[in-house]
CSV table of C-alpha atoms in Angstrom, one decimal:
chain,number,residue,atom,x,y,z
A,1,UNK,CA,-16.8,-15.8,15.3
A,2,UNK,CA,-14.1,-14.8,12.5
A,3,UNK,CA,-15.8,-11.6,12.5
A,4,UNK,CA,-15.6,-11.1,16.2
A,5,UNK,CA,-12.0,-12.2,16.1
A,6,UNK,CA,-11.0,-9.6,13.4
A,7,UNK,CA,-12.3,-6.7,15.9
A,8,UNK,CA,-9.4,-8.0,18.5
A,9,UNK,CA,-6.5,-5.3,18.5
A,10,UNK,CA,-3.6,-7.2,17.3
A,11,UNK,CA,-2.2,-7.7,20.4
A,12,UNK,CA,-4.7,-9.3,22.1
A,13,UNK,CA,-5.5,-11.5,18.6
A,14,UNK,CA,-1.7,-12.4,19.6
A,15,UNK,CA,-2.8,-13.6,23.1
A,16,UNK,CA,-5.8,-15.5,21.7
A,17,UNK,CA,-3.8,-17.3,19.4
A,18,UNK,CA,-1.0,-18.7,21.6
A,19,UNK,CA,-3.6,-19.4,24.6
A,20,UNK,CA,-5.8,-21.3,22.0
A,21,UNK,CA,-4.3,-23.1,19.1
A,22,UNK,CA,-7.1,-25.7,18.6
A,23,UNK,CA,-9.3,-22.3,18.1
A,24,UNK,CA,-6.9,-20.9,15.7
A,25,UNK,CA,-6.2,-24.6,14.0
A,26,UNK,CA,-10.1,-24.7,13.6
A,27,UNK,CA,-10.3,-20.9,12.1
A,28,UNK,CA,-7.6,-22.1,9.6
A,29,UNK,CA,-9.8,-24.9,8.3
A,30,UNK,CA,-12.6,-22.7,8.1
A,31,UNK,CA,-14.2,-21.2,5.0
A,32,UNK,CA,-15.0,-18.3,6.8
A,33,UNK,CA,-11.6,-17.5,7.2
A,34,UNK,CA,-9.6,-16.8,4.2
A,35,UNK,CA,-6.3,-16.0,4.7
A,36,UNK,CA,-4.3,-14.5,1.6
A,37,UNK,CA,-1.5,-17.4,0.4
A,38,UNK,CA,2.4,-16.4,0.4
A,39,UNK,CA,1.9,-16.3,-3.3
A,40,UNK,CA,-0.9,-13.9,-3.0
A,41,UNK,CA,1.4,-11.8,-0.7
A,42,UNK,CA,4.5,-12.3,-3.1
A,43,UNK,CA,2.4,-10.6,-5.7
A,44,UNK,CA,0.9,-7.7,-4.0
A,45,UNK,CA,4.8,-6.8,-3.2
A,46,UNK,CA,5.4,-6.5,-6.7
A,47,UNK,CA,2.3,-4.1,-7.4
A,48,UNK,CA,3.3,-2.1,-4.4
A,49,UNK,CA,6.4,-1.5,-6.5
A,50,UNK,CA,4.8,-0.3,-9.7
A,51,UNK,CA,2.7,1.8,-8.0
A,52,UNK,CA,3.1,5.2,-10.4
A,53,UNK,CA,2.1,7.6,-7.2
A,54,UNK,CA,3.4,8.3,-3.4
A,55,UNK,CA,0.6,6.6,-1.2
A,56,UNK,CA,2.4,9.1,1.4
A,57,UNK,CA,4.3,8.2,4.6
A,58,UNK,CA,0.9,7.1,6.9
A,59,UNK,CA,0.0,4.4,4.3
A,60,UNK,CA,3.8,3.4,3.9
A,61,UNK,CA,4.2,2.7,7.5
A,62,UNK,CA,1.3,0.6,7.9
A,63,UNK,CA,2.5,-1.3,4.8
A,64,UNK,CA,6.0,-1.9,6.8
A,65,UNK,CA,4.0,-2.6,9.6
A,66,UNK,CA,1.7,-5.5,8.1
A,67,UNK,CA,4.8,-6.7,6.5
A,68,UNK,CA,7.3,-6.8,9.2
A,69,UNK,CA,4.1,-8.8,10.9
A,70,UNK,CA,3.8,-11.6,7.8
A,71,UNK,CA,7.4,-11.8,8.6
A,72,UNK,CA,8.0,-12.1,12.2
A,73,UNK,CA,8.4,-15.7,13.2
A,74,UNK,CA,6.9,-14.9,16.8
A,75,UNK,CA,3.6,-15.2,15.1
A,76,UNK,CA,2.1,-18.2,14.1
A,77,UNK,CA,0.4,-19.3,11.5
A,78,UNK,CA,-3.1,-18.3,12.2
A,79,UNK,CA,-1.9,-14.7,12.4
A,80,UNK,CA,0.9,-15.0,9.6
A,81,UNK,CA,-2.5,-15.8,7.4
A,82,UNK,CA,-4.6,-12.9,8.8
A,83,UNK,CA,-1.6,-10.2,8.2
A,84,UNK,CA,-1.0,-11.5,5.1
A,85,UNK,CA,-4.5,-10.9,3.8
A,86,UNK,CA,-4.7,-7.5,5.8
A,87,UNK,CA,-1.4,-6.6,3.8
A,88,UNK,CA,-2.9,-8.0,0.5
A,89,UNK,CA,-5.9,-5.9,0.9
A,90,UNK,CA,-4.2,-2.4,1.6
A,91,UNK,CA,-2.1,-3.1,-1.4
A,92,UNK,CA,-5.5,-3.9,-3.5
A,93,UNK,CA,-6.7,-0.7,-2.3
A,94,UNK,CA,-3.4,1.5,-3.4
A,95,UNK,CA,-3.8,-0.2,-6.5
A,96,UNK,CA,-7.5,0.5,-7.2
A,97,UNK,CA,-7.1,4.1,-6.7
A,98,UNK,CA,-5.0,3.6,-10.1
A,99,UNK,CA,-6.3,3.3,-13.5
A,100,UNK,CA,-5.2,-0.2,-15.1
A,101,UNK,CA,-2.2,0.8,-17.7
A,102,UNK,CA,-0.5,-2.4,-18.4
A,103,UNK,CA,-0.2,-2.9,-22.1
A,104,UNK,CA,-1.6,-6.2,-22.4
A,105,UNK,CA,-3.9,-7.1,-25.2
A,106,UNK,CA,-7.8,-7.9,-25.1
A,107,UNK,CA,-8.7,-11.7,-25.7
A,108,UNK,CA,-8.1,-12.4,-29.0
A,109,UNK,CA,-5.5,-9.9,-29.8
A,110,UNK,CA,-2.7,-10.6,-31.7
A,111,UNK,CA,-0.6,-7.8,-32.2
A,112,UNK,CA,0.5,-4.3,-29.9
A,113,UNK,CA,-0.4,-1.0,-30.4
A,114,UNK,CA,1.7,2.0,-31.0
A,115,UNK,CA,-0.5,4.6,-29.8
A,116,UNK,CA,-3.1,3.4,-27.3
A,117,UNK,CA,-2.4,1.2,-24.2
A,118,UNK,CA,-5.2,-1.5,-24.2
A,119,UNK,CA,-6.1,-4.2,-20.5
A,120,UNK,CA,-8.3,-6.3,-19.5
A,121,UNK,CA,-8.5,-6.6,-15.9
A,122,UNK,CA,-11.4,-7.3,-13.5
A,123,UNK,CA,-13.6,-8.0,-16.0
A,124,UNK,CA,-12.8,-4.7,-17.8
A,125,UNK,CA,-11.2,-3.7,-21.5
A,126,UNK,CA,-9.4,-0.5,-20.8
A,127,UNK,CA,-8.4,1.4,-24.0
A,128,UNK,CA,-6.2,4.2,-23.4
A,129,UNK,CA,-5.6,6.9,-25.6
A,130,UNK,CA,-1.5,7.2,-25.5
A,131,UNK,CA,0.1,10.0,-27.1
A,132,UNK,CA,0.2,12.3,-23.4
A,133,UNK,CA,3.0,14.7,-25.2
A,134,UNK,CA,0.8,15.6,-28.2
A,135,UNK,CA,-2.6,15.8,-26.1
A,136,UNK,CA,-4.0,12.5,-27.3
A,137,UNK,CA,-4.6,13.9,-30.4
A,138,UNK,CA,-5.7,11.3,-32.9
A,139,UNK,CA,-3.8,10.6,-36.2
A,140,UNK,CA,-5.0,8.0,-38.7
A,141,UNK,CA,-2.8,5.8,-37.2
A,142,UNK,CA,-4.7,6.2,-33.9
A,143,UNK,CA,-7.8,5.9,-35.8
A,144,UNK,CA,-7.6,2.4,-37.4
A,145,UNK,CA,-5.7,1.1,-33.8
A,146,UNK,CA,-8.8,2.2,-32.6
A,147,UNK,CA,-11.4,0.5,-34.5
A,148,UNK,CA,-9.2,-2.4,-34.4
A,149,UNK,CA,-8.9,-2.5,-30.3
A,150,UNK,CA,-13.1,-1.8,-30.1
A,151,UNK,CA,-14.1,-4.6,-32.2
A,152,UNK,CA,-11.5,-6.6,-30.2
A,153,UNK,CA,-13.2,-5.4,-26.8
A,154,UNK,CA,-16.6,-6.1,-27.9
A,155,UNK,CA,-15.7,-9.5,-28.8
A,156,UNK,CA,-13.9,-10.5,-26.0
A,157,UNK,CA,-15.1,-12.0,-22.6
A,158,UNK,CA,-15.0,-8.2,-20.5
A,159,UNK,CA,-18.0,-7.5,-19.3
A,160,UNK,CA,-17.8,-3.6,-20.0
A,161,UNK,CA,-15.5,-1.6,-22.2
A,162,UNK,CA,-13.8,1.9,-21.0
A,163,UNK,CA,-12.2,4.7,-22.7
A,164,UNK,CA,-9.9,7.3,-21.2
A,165,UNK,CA,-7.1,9.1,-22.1
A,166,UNK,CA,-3.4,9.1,-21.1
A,167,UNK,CA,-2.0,12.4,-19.0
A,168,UNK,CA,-3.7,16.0,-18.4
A,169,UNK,CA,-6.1,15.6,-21.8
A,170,UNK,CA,-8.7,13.2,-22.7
A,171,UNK,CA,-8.2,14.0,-26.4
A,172,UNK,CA,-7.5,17.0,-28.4
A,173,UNK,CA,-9.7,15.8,-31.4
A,174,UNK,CA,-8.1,15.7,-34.4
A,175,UNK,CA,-4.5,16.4,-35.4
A,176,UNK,CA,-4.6,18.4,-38.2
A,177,UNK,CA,-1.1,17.0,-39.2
A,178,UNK,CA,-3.4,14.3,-40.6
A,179,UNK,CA,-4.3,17.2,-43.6
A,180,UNK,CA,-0.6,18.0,-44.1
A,181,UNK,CA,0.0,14.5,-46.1
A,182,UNK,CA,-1.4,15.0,-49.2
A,183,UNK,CA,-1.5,11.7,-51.5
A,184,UNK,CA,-0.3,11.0,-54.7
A,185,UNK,CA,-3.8,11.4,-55.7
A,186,UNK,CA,-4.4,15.4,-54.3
A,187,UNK,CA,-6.7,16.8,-51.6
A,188,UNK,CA,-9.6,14.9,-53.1
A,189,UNK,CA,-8.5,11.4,-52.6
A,190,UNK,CA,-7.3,12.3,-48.9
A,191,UNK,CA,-10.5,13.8,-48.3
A,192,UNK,CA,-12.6,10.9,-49.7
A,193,UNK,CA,-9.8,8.3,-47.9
A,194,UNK,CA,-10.4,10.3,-44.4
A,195,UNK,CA,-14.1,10.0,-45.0
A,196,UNK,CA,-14.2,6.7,-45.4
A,197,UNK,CA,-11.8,6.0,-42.1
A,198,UNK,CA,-14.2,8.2,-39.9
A,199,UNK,CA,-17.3,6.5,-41.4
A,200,UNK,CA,-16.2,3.3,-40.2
A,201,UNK,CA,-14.5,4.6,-36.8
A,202,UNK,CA,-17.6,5.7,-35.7
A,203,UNK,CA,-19.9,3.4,-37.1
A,204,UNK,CA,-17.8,0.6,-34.5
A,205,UNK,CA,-19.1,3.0,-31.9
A,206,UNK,CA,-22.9,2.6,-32.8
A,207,UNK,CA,-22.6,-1.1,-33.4
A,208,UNK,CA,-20.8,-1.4,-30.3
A,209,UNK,CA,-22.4,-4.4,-28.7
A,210,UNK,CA,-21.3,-4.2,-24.4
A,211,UNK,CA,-21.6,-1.0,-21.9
A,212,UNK,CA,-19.3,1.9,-23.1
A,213,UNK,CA,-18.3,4.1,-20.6
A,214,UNK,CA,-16.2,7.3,-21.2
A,215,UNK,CA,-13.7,8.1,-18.7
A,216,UNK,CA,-12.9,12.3,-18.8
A,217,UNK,CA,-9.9,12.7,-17.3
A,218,UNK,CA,-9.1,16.3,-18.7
A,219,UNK,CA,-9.9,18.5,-21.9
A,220,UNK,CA,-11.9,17.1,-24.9
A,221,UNK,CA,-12.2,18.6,-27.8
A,222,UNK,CA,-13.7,17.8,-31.5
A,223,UNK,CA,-14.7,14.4,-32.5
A,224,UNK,CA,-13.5,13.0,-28.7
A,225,UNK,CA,-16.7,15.0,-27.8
A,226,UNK,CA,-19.6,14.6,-30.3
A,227,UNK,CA,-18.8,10.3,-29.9
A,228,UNK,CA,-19.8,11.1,-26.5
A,229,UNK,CA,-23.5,10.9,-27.4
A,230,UNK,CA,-22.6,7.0,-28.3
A,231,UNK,CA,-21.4,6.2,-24.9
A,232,UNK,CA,-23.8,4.5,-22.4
A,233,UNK,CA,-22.2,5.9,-19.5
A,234,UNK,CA,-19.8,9.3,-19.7
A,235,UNK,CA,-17.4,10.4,-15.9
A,236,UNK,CA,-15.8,13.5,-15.3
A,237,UNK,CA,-13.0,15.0,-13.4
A,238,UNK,CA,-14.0,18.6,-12.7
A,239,UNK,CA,-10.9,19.9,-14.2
A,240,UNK,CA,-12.6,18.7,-18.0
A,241,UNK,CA,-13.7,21.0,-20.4
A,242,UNK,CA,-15.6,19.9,-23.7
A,243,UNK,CA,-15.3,22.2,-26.9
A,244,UNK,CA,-16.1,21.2,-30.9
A,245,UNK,CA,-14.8,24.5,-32.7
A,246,UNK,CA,-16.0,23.4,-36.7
A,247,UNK,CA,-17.2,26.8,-37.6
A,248,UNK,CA,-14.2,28.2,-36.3
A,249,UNK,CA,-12.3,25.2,-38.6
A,250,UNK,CA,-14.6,25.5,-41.1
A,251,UNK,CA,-16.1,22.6,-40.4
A,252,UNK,CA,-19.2,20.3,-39.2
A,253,UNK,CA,-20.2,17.9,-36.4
A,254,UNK,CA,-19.7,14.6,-36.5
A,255,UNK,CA,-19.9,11.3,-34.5
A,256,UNK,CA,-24.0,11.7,-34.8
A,257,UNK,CA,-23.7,14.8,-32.9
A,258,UNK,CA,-25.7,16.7,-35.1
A,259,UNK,CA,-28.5,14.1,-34.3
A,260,UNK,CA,-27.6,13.4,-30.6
A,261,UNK,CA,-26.3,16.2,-29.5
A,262,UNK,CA,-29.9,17.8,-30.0
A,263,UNK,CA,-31.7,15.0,-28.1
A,264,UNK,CA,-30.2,15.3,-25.5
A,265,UNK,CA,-29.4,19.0,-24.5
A,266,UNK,CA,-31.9,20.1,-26.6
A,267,UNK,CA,-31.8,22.4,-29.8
A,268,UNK,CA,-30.4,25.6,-28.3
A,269,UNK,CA,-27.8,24.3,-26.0
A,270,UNK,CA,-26.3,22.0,-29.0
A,271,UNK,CA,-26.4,24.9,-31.3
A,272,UNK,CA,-23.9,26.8,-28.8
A,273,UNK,CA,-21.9,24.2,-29.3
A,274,UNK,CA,-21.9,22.6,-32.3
A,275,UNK,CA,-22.3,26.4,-34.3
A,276,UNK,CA,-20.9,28.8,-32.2
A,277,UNK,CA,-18.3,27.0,-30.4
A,278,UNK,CA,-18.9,27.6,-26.8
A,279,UNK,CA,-17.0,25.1,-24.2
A,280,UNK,CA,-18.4,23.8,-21.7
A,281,UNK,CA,-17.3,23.0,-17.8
A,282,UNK,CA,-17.8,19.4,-16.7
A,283,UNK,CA,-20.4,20.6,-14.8
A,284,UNK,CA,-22.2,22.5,-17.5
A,285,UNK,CA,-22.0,19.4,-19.9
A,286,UNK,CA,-23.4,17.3,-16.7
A,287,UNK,CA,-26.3,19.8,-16.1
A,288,UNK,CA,-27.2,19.8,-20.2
A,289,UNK,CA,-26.9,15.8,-20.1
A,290,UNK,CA,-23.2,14.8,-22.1
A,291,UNK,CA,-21.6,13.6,-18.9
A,292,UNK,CA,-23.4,11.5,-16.3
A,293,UNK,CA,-21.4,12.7,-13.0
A,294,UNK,CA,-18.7,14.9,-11.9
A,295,UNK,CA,-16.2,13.7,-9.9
A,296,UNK,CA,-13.4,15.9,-7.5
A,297,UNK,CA,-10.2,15.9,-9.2
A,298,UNK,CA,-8.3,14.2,-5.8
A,299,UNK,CA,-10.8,11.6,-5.8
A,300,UNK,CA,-11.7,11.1,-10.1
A,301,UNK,CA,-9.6,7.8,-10.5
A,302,UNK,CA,-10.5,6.4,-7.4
A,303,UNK,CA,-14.2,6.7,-6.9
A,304,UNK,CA,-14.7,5.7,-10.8
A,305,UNK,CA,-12.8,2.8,-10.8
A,306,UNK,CA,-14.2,1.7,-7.9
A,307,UNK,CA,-18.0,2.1,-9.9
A,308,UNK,CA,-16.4,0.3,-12.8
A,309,UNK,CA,-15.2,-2.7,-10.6
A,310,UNK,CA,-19.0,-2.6,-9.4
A,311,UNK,CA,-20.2,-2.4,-12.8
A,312,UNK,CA,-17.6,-5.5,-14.1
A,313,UNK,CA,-19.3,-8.1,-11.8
A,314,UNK,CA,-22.7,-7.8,-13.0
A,315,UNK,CA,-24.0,-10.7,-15.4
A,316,UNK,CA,-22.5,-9.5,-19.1
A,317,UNK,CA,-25.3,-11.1,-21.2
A,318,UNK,CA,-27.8,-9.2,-19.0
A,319,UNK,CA,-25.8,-5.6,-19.5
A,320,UNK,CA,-25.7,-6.3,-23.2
A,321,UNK,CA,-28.7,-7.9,-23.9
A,322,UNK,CA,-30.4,-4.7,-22.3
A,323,UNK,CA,-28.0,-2.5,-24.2
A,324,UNK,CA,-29.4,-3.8,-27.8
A,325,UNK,CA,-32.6,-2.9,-26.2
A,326,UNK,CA,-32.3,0.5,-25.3
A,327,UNK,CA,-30.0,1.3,-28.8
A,328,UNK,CA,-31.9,-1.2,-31.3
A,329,UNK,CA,-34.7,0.9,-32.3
A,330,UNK,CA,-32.1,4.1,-33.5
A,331,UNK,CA,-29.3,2.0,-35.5
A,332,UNK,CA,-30.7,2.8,-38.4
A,333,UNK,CA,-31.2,6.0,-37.9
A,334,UNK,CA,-27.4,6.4,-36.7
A,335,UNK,CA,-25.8,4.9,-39.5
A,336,UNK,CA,-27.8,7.1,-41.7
A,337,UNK,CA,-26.5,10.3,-39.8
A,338,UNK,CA,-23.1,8.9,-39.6
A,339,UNK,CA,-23.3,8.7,-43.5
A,340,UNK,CA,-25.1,12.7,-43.9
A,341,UNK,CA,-22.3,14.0,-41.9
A,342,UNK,CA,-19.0,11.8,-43.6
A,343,UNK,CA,-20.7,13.5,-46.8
A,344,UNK,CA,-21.0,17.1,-45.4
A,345,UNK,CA,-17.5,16.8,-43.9
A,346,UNK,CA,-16.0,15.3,-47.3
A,347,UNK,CA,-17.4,18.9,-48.7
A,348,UNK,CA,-16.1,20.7,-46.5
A,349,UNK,CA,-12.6,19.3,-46.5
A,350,UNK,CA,-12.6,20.5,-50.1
A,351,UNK,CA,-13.3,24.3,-49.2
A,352,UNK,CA,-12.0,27.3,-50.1
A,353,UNK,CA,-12.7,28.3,-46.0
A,354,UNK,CA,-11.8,25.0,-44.6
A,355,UNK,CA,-8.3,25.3,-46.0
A,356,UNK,CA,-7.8,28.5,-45.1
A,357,UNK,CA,-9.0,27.9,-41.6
A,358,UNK,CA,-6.3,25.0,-41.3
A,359,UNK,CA,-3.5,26.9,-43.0
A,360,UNK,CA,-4.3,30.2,-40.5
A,361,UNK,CA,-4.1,27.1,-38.2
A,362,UNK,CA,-0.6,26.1,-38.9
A,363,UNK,CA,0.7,29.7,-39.7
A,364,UNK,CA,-0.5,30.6,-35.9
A,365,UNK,CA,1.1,27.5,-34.5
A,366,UNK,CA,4.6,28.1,-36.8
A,367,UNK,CA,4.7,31.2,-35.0
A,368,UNK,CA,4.6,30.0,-30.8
């Protein structure tokens, strides 16, 4: 009957209502009918007003429309109930088409961070990689905020944990401003101390205990790439690229891509990338295996975060019980080609060719 009820146009709901209260009076009692509370309707007004986009003028009059409806004291309550929920719904759906950017903290977490925006929402730990005007390139700052914010996301009571970046890049890799502070102790002891940092940022990634799901929503390059092989699940806008230039740095995979990267393209493709620098489309890196789907640009946020929300309400001992399956037998494998590659890296840090690669790198940039 409710459902029969919500096919009436609203006029004639209007008519039924006033020509049957005891009807209406009975819906209103009724489980089946839930309508959204004043203080569910008071709080989809304020996300309608932090919505960041325009949902255009169609959507906005139907949003006056439901709202001059809740409003209107010609309707009674039975109808006041079903506009509200109609009006909390619409404004649920503007909101989902958004990607969660509050800067609240994961369970557990006691301080903010400077250069990620971190939520848990709908049973999801967003970390959002938050430095838009430098391409979410990552500094060592960025670095330890991020092994800090993963082992609070694994430990908290999310049910899967999602990565994206803030703006037009996913992540730039590293920014090689991070060579340019030399320690009281020389190039050696930077090189050892950024060995050590990497060792343990991507070692949280291979211990990472829930679902991991990568969230492209431009360019990646360098180590925001070769993690990728970590991830369980890995979405794409069309408009992404994916490019590790360390020949052309003078330098070597990391992030267990020289392991990964292998298995799952297979020798030759990884090769093109990993030696010879070739980037890939998104749909070149879905068709070789490092991204799972391709999305439209017009519809990325949307149809993603709708999976996700699917994803969140499934039971979250299940998802990461069967996730320790799956990666259990290769941990120790893993750590052992985290460690090979901190090593190789470490050596090539302290290269004649790696140095002059990054100082080429900084003379070209001085000159833009």
């Amino acid at each position: 009957m409710a459902a029969a009820i919500r096919l009436l146009s609203p006029w004639s709901f209007y008519r039924f209502a006033r020509a049957s209260k005891a009807v209406c009076a009975q819906l209103h009692s009724s489980a089946a009918v839930m309508g959204a509370s004043v203080e569910e309707f008071n709080a989809a007004k304020e996300k309608l007003g932090a919505l960041k986009k325009d949902p255009g003028n169609e959507v906005k009059l139907k949003v006056y429309a439901l709202f001059k409806q809740v409003r209107n004291d010609q309707y009674n309550q039975c109808w006041g109930e079903e506009a509200r929920q109609q009006y909390v719904d619409l404004i649920s759906s503007l909101v989902g088409t958004e990607a969660p950017t509050v800067a609240a903290q994961p369970t557990g977490s006691t301080k903010g961070f400077q250069t990620l925006l971190v939520s848990t929402e709908d049973n999801i730990t967003t970390i959002r990689l938050n430095r838009p005007e430098k391409k979410n390139a990552i500094t060592v700052e960025m670095y330890n905020e991020l092994i800090e914010a993963l082992d609070l996301a694994g430990k908290d009571d999310s049910v899967i944990t999602v990565i994206t970046g803030s703006g037009d890049y996913y992540c730039s890799g590293n920014d090689l401003n991070n060579f340019a502070k030399i320690p009281e102790g020389g190039v050696e002891k930077l090189a050892k101390e950024s060995g050590e940092l990497l060792r343990r940022y991507v070692k949280v990634y291979i211990d990472f205990p829930k679902p991991l799901i990568g969230v492209i929503n431009g360019p990646a390059v360098g180590v925001s790439v070769t993690l990728l092989g970590l991830f369980d699940v890995v979405y794409a806008t069309e408009k992404a690229t994916f490019h590790t230039p360390f020949s052309q740095l003078g330098q070597s995979p990391e992030g267990c891509s020289s392991y990964l990267f292998p298995k799952i393209m297979g020798a030759a493709k990884a090769s093109e990338m990993l030696l010879f620098n070739k980037k890939l489309t998104a749909t070149q890196a879905c068709e070789v295996g490092l991204v799972t789907e391709v999305f439209p640009e017009s519809s990325f946020q949307s149809e993603v975060w709708t999976r996700l929300k699917a994803y969140a309400k499934l039971p979250r001992n299940s998802l990461a019980l069967s996730k320790q399956l799956i990666r259990v037998v290769e941990k120790e494998k893993l750590h052992a080609v985290n460690d090979a590659e901190v090593e190789r890296l470490v050596e090539r840090w302290l290269s004649d060719e790696c140095m002059q690669a990054i100082m080429s790198f900084f003379q070209a940039k001085s000159k833009l």
